Each structure stands twice: as structure tokens, then as C-alpha cells.
PDB file of C-alpha atoms in Angstrom:
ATOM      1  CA  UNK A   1      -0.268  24.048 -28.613  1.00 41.00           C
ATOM      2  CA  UNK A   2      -0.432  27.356 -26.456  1.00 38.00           C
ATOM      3  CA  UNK A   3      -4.327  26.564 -25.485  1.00 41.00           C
ATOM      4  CA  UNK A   4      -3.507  22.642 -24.288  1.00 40.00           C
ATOM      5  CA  UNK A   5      -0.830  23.824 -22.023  1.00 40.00           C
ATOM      6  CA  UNK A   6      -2.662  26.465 -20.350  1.00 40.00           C
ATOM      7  CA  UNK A   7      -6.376  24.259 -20.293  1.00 42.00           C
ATOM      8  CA  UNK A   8      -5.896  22.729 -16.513  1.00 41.00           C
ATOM      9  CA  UNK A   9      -5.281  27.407 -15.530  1.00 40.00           C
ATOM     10  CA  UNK A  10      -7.733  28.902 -12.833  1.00 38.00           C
ATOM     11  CA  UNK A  11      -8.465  32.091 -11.719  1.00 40.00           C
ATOM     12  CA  UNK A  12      -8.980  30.664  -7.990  1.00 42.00           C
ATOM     13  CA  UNK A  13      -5.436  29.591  -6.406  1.00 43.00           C
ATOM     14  CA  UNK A  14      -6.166  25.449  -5.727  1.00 42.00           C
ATOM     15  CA  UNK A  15      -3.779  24.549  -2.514  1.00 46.00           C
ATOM     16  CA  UNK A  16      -4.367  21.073  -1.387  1.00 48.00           C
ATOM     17  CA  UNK A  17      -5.325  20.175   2.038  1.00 49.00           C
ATOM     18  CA  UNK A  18      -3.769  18.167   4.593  1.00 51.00           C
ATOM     19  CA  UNK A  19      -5.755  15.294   4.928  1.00 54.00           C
ATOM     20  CA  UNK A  20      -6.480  15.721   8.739  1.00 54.00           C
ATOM     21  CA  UNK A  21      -9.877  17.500   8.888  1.00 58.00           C
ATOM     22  CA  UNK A  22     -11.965  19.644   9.643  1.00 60.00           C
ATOM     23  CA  UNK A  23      -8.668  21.620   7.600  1.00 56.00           C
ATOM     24  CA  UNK A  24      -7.753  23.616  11.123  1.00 61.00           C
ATOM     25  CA  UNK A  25      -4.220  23.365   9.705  1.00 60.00           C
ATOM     26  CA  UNK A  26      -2.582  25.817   7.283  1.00 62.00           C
ATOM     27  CA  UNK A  27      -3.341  24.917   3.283  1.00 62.00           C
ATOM     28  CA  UNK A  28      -0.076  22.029   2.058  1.00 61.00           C
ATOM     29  CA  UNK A  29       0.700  20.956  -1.130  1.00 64.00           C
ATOM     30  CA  UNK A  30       1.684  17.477  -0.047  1.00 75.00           C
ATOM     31  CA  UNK A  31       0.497  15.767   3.191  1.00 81.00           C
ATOM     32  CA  UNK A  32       2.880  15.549   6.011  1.00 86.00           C
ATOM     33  CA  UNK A  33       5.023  12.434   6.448  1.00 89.00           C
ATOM     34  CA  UNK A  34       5.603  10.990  10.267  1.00 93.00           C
ATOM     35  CA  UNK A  35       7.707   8.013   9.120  1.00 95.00           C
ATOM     36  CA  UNK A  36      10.315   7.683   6.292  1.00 94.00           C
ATOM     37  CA  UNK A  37       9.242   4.259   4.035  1.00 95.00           C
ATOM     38  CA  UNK A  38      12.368   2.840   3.369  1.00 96.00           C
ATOM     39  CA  UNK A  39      11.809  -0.267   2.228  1.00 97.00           C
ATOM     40  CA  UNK A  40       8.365  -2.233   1.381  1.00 97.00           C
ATOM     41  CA  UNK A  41       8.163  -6.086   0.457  1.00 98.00           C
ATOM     42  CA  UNK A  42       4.941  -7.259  -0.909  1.00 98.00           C
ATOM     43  CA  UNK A  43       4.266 -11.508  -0.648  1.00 98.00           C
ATOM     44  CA  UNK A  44       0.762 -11.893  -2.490  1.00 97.00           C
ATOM     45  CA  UNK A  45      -1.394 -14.663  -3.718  1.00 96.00           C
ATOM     46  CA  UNK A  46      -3.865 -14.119  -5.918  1.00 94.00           C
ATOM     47  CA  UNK A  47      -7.210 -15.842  -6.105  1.00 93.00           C
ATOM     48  CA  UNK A  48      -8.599 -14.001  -9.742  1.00 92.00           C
ATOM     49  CA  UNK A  49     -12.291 -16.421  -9.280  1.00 91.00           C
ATOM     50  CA  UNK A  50     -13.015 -14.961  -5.793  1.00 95.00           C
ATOM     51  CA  UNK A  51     -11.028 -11.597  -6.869  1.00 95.00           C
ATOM     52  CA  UNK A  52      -8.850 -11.747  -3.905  1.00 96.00           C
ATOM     53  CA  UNK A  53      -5.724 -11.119  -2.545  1.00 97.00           C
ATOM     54  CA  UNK A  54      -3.450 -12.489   0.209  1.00 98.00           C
ATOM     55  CA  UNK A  55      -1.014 -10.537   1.197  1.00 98.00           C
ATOM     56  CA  UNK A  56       1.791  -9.479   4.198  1.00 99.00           C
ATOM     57  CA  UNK A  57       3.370  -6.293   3.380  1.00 99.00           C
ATOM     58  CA  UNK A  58       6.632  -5.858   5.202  1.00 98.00           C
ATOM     59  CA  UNK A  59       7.556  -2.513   6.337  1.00 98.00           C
ATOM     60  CA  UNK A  60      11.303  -0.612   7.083  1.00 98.00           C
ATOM     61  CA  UNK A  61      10.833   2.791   8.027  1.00 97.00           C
ATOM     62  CA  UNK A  62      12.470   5.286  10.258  1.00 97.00           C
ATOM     63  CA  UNK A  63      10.132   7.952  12.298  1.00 97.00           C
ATOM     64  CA  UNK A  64      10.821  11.794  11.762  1.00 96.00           C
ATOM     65  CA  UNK A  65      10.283  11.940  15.693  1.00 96.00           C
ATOM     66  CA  UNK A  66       9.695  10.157  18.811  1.00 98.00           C
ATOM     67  CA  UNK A  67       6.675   8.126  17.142  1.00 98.00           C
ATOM     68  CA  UNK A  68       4.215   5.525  19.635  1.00 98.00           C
ATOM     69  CA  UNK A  69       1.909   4.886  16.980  1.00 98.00           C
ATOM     70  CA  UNK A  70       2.422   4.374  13.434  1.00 98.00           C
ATOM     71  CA  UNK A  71      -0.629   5.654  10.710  1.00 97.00           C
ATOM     72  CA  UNK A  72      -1.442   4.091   7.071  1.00 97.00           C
ATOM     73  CA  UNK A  73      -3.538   3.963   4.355  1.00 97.00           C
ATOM     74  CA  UNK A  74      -5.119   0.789   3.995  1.00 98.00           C
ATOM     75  CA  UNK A  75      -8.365   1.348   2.463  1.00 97.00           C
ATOM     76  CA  UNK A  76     -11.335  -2.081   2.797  1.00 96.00           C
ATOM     77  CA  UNK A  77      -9.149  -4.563   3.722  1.00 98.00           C
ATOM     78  CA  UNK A  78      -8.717  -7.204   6.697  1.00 98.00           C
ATOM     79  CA  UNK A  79      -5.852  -7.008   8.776  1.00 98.00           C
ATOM     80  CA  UNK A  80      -4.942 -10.262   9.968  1.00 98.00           C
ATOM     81  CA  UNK A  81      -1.830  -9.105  12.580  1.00 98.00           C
ATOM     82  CA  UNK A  82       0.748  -6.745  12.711  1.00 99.00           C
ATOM     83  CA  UNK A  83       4.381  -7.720  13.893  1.00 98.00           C
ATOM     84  CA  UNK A  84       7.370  -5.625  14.718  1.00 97.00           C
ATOM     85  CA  UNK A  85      10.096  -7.568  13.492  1.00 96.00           C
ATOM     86  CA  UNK A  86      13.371  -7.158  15.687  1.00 92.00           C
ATOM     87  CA  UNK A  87      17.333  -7.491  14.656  1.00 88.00           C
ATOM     88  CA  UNK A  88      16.987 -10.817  17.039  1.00 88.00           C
ATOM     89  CA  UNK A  89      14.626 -12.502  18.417  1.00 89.00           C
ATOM     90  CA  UNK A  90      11.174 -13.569  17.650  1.00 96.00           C
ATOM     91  CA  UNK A  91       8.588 -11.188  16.085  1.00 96.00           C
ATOM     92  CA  UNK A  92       5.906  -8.889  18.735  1.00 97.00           C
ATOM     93  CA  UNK A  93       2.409  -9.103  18.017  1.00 98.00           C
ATOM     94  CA  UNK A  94       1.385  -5.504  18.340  1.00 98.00           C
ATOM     95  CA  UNK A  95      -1.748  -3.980  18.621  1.00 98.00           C
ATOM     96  CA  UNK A  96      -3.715  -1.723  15.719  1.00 98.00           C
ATOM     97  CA  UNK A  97      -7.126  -0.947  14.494  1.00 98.00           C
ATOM     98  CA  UNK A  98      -9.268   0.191  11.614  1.00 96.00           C
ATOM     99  CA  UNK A  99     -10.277   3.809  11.347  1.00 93.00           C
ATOM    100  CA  UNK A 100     -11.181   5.665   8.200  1.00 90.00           C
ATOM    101  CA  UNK A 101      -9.211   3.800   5.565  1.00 94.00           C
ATOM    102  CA  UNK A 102      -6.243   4.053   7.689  1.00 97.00           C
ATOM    103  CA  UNK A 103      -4.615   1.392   9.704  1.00 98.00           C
ATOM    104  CA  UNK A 104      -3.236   2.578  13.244  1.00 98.00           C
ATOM    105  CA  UNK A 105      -0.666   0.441  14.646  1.00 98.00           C
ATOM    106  CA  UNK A 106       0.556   0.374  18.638  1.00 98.00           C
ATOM    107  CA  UNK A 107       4.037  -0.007  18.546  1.00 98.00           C
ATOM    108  CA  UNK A 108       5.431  -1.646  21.664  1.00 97.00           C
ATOM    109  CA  UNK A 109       7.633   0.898  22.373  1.00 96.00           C
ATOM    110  CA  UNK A 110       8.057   4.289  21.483  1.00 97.00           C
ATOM    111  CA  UNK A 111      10.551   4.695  18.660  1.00 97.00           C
ATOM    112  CA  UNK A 112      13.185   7.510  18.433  1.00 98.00           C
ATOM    113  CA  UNK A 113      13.954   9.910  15.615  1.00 97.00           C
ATOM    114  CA  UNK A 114      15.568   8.042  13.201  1.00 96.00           C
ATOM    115  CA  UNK A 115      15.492   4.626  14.479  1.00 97.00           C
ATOM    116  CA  UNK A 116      15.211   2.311  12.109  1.00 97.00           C
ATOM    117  CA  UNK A 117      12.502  -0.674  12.544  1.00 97.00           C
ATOM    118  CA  UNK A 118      10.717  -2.904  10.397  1.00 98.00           C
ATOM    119  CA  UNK A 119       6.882  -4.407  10.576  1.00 98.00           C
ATOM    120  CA  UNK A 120       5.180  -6.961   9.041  1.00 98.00           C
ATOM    121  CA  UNK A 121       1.395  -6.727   8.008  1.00 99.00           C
ATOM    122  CA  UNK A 122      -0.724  -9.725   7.196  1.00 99.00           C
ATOM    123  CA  UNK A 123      -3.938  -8.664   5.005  1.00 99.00           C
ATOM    124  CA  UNK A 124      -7.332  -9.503   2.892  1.00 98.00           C
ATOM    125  CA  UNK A 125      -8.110  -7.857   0.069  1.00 98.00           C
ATOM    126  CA  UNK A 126     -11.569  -9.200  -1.338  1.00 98.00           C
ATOM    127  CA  UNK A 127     -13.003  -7.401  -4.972  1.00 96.00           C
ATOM    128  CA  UNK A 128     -11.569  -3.974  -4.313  1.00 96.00           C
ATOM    129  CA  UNK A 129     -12.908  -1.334  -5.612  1.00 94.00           C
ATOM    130  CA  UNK A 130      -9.671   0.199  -6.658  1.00 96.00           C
ATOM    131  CA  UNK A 131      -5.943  -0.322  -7.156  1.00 95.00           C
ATOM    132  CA  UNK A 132      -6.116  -3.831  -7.987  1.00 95.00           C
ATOM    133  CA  UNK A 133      -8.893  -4.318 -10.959  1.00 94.00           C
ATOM    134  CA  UNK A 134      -9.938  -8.347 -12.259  1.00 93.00           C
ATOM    135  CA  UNK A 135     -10.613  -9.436 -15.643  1.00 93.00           C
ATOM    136  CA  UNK A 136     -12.357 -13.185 -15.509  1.00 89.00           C
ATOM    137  CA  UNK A 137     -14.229 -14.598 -18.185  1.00 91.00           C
ATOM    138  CA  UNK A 138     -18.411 -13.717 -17.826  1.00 90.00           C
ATOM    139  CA  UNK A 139     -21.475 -14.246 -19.859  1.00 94.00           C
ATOM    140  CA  UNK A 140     -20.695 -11.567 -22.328  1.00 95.00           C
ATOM    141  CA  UNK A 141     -17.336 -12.309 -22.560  1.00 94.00           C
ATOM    142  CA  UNK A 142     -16.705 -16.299 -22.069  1.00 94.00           C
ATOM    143  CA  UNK A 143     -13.260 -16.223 -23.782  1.00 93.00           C
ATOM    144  CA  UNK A 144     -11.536 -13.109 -21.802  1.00 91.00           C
ATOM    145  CA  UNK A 145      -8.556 -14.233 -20.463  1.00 91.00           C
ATOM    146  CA  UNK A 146      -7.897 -14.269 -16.509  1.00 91.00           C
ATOM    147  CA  UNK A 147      -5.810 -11.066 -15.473  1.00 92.00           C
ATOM    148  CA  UNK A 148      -5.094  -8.852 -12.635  1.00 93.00           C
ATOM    149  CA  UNK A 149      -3.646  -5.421 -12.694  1.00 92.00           C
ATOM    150  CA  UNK A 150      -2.681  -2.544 -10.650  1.00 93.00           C
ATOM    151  CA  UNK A 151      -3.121   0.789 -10.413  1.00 91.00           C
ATOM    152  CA  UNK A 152      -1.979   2.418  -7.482  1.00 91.00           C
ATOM    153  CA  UNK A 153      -1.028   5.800  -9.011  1.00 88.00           C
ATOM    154  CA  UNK A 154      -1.893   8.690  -7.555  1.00 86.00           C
ATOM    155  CA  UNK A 155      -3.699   7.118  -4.533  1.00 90.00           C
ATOM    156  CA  UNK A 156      -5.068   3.808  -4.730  1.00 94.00           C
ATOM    157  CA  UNK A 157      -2.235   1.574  -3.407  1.00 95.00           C
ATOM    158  CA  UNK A 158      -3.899   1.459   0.256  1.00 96.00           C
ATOM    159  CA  UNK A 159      -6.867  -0.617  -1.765  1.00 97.00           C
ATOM    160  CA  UNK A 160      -4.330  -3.403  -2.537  1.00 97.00           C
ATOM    161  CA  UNK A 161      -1.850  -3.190   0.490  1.00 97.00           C
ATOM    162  CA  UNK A 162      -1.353  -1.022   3.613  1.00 98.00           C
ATOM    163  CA  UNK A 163       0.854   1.960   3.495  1.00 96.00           C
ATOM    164  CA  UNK A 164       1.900   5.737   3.133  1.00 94.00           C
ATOM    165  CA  UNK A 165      -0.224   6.196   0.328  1.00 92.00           C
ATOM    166  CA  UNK A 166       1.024   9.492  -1.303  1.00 87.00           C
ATOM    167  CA  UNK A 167       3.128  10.329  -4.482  1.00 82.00           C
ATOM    168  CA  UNK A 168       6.034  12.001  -1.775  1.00 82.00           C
ATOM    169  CA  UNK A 169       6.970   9.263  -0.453  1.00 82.00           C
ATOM    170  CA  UNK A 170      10.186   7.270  -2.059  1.00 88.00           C
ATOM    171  CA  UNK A 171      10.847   4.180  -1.176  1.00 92.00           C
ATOM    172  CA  UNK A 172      12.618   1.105  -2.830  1.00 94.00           C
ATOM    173  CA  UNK A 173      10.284  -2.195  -2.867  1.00 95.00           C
ATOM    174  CA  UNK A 174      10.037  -6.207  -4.393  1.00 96.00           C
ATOM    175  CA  UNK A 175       6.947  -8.467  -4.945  1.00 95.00           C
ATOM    176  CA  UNK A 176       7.035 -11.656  -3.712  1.00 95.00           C
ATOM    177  CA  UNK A 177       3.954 -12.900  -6.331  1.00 94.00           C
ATOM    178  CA  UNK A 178       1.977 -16.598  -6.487  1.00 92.00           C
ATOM    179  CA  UNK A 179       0.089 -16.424  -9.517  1.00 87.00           C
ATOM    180  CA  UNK A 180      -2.238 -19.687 -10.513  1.00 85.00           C
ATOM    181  CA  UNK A 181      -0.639 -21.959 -12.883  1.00 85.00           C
ATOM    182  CA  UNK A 182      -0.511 -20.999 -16.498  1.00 85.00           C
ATOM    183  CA  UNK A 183      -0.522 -17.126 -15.642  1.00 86.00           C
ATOM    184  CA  UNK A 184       2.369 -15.310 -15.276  1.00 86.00           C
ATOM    185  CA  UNK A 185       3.745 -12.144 -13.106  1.00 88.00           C
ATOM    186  CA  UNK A 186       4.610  -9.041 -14.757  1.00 88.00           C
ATOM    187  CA  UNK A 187       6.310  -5.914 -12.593  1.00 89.00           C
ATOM    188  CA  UNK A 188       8.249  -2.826 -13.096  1.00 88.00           C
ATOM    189  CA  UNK A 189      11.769  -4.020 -12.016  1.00 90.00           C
ATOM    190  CA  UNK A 190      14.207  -6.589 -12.384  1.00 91.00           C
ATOM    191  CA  UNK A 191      13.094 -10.391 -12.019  1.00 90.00           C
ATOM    192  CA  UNK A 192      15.200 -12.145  -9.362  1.00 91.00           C
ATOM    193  CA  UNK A 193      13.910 -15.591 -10.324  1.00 91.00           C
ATOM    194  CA  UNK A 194      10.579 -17.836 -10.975  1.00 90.00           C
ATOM    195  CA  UNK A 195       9.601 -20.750  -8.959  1.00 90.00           C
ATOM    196  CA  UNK A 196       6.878 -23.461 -10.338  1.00 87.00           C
ATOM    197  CA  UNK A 197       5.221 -24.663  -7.029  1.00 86.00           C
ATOM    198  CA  UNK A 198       3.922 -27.311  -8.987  1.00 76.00           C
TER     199      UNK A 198
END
């Protein structure tokens, strides 16, 4: 028992990095956080033949300062938009981009410390290579049954939909989920209800 606890021990101390590089800042065991995720709502249709999803992730957070442009991990994925949705009013188109796996957003204004907002993302995800894995049927195994499945844990949620990818974060969340007739959605969580779309 002693020898299986102490297997993962090293003589050389293992601090992880930041994530910014070239690691000019000091050594952190988590990566810093600009934004707290509050809330996250995932809509998502699958498509398990083309191994695709459709999805619009919407986003309440809160920055941890004066914040102009909001970073996450999205990892090989389309963005369609990005919207700031208000208290009133119609939705703002804002502005982002594509860099690195990460997803940089232009918020319309500059947000204060603490001010809570929410955004929604529109997305593509076509056969990722992680996070969200599809069984089909194939020539060595016709009869396999159609399935999709998640794994986002400890990083690979930004391959199946945009956000602060990291184990720190806590957040609460719901999935919004169109499955193809037949198939079914399973999920951590209490189910609110089913709808047959016919």
C-alpha cells in the first residue's frame, strides 16, 4: 500500500506554469482567472454520421477587473458570432478572433470589476480530436451502436465548447441537448424535461 501512494514522488519540485509563455512569470499551480464563470448553458445538436456538433454556449461571468477583452479556450472549432446579451434590449454583435486555441472576444465596452454580463457563442465542432469522442458503426464493427460521449476532464472541454478551460474554475451549468431520434441524452444533473421534436 505504502509503495502505490508514494509512486507519482520526485526528487525535482514539479510547479506548473502559467500558460502565458515564454514562462517570464513566476512558477503557479493553477492558471490565473480574469473573469468569474458563473453560469454556462450549452444548446447542442448532434450530427454522430458527420461527427459534429452545433452548438451556442451562453456565458454569465463577472470580470476580476476593469476587463475590454474577454479570453477562452476553444480549441478547433468555428465560431459563428459572439453576442453580449443585455438586461434589455436586443443582443450586440461583438467582435473576436481565433488565436492559439483560444477565442478572444471585443467586448463593446469595457466592463467593471464585478459587473455582471452575459454572452452568447454560436460554434462548429467537426470530428474533434478530443473532449467529445464518436462511436458509429464501421466495417469492423457494423453492429456498434451510435454514441457520443464527453470527456472534458482535466482539459479538453474547449474541444467541444468555448470556455475557461481549467479544473479552478466553478461554475453551475445545463445542456440544452437534440439528440437524433431513437438515441437518448444522458448528463450529470437533474433532467428538467424531454421534448420529442418529432
Amino acid at each position: 500500500m505504502s509503495a502505490a501512494l508514494f509512486a507519482g514522488i520526485s526528487e525535482q519540485p514539479s510547479v506548473a506554469q502559467d500558460r502565458r509563455g515564454p514562462f517570464t512569470t513566476a512558477p503557479r499551480s493553477i492558471r490565473t482567472r480574469e473573469v468569474d464563470q458563473q453560469h454556462i448553458r450549452l444548446d447542442l445538436q448532434f450530427d454522430l454520421d458527420a461527427q459534429a456538433i452545433d452548438g451556442r454556449a451562453t456565458i454569465r461571468f463577472a470580470p476580476f477587473k476593469p476587463l475590454k477583452t474577454l479570453t477562452l479556450d476553444a480549441a478547433e472549432m468555428k465560431i459563428v458570432d459572439v453576442e453580449r446579451l443585455p438586461n434589455e434590449g436586443e443582443p450586440v454583435a461583438l467582435k473576436h478572433r481565433s488565436r492559439k486555441q483560444q477565442l478572444e472576444i471585443d467586448l463593446d465596452r469595457e466592463l467593471a470589476f464585478g459587473e455582471t454580463t452575459t454572452i452568447a457563442i454560436r460554434y462548429e465542432v467537426r470530428q474533434p480530436r478530443h473532449g467529445a469522442h464518436f462511436v458509429i458503426p464501421d466495417k469492423h464493427e457494423p453492429d456498434q451502436p451510435k454514441m457520443v460521449w464527453t470527456q472534458s476532464e482535466p482539459e479538453y472541454a474547449r474541444y467541444w465548447y468555448p470556455c475557461f478551460d481549467s479544473p479552478n474554475d466553478r461554475l453551475t451549468s445545463e445542456i440544452v441537448a437534440t439528440a437524433p431520434a431513437g438515441l437518448f441524452v444522458l448528463s450529470n444533473g437533474s433532467l428538467a424535461n424531454t421534448t420529442d421534436n418529432g
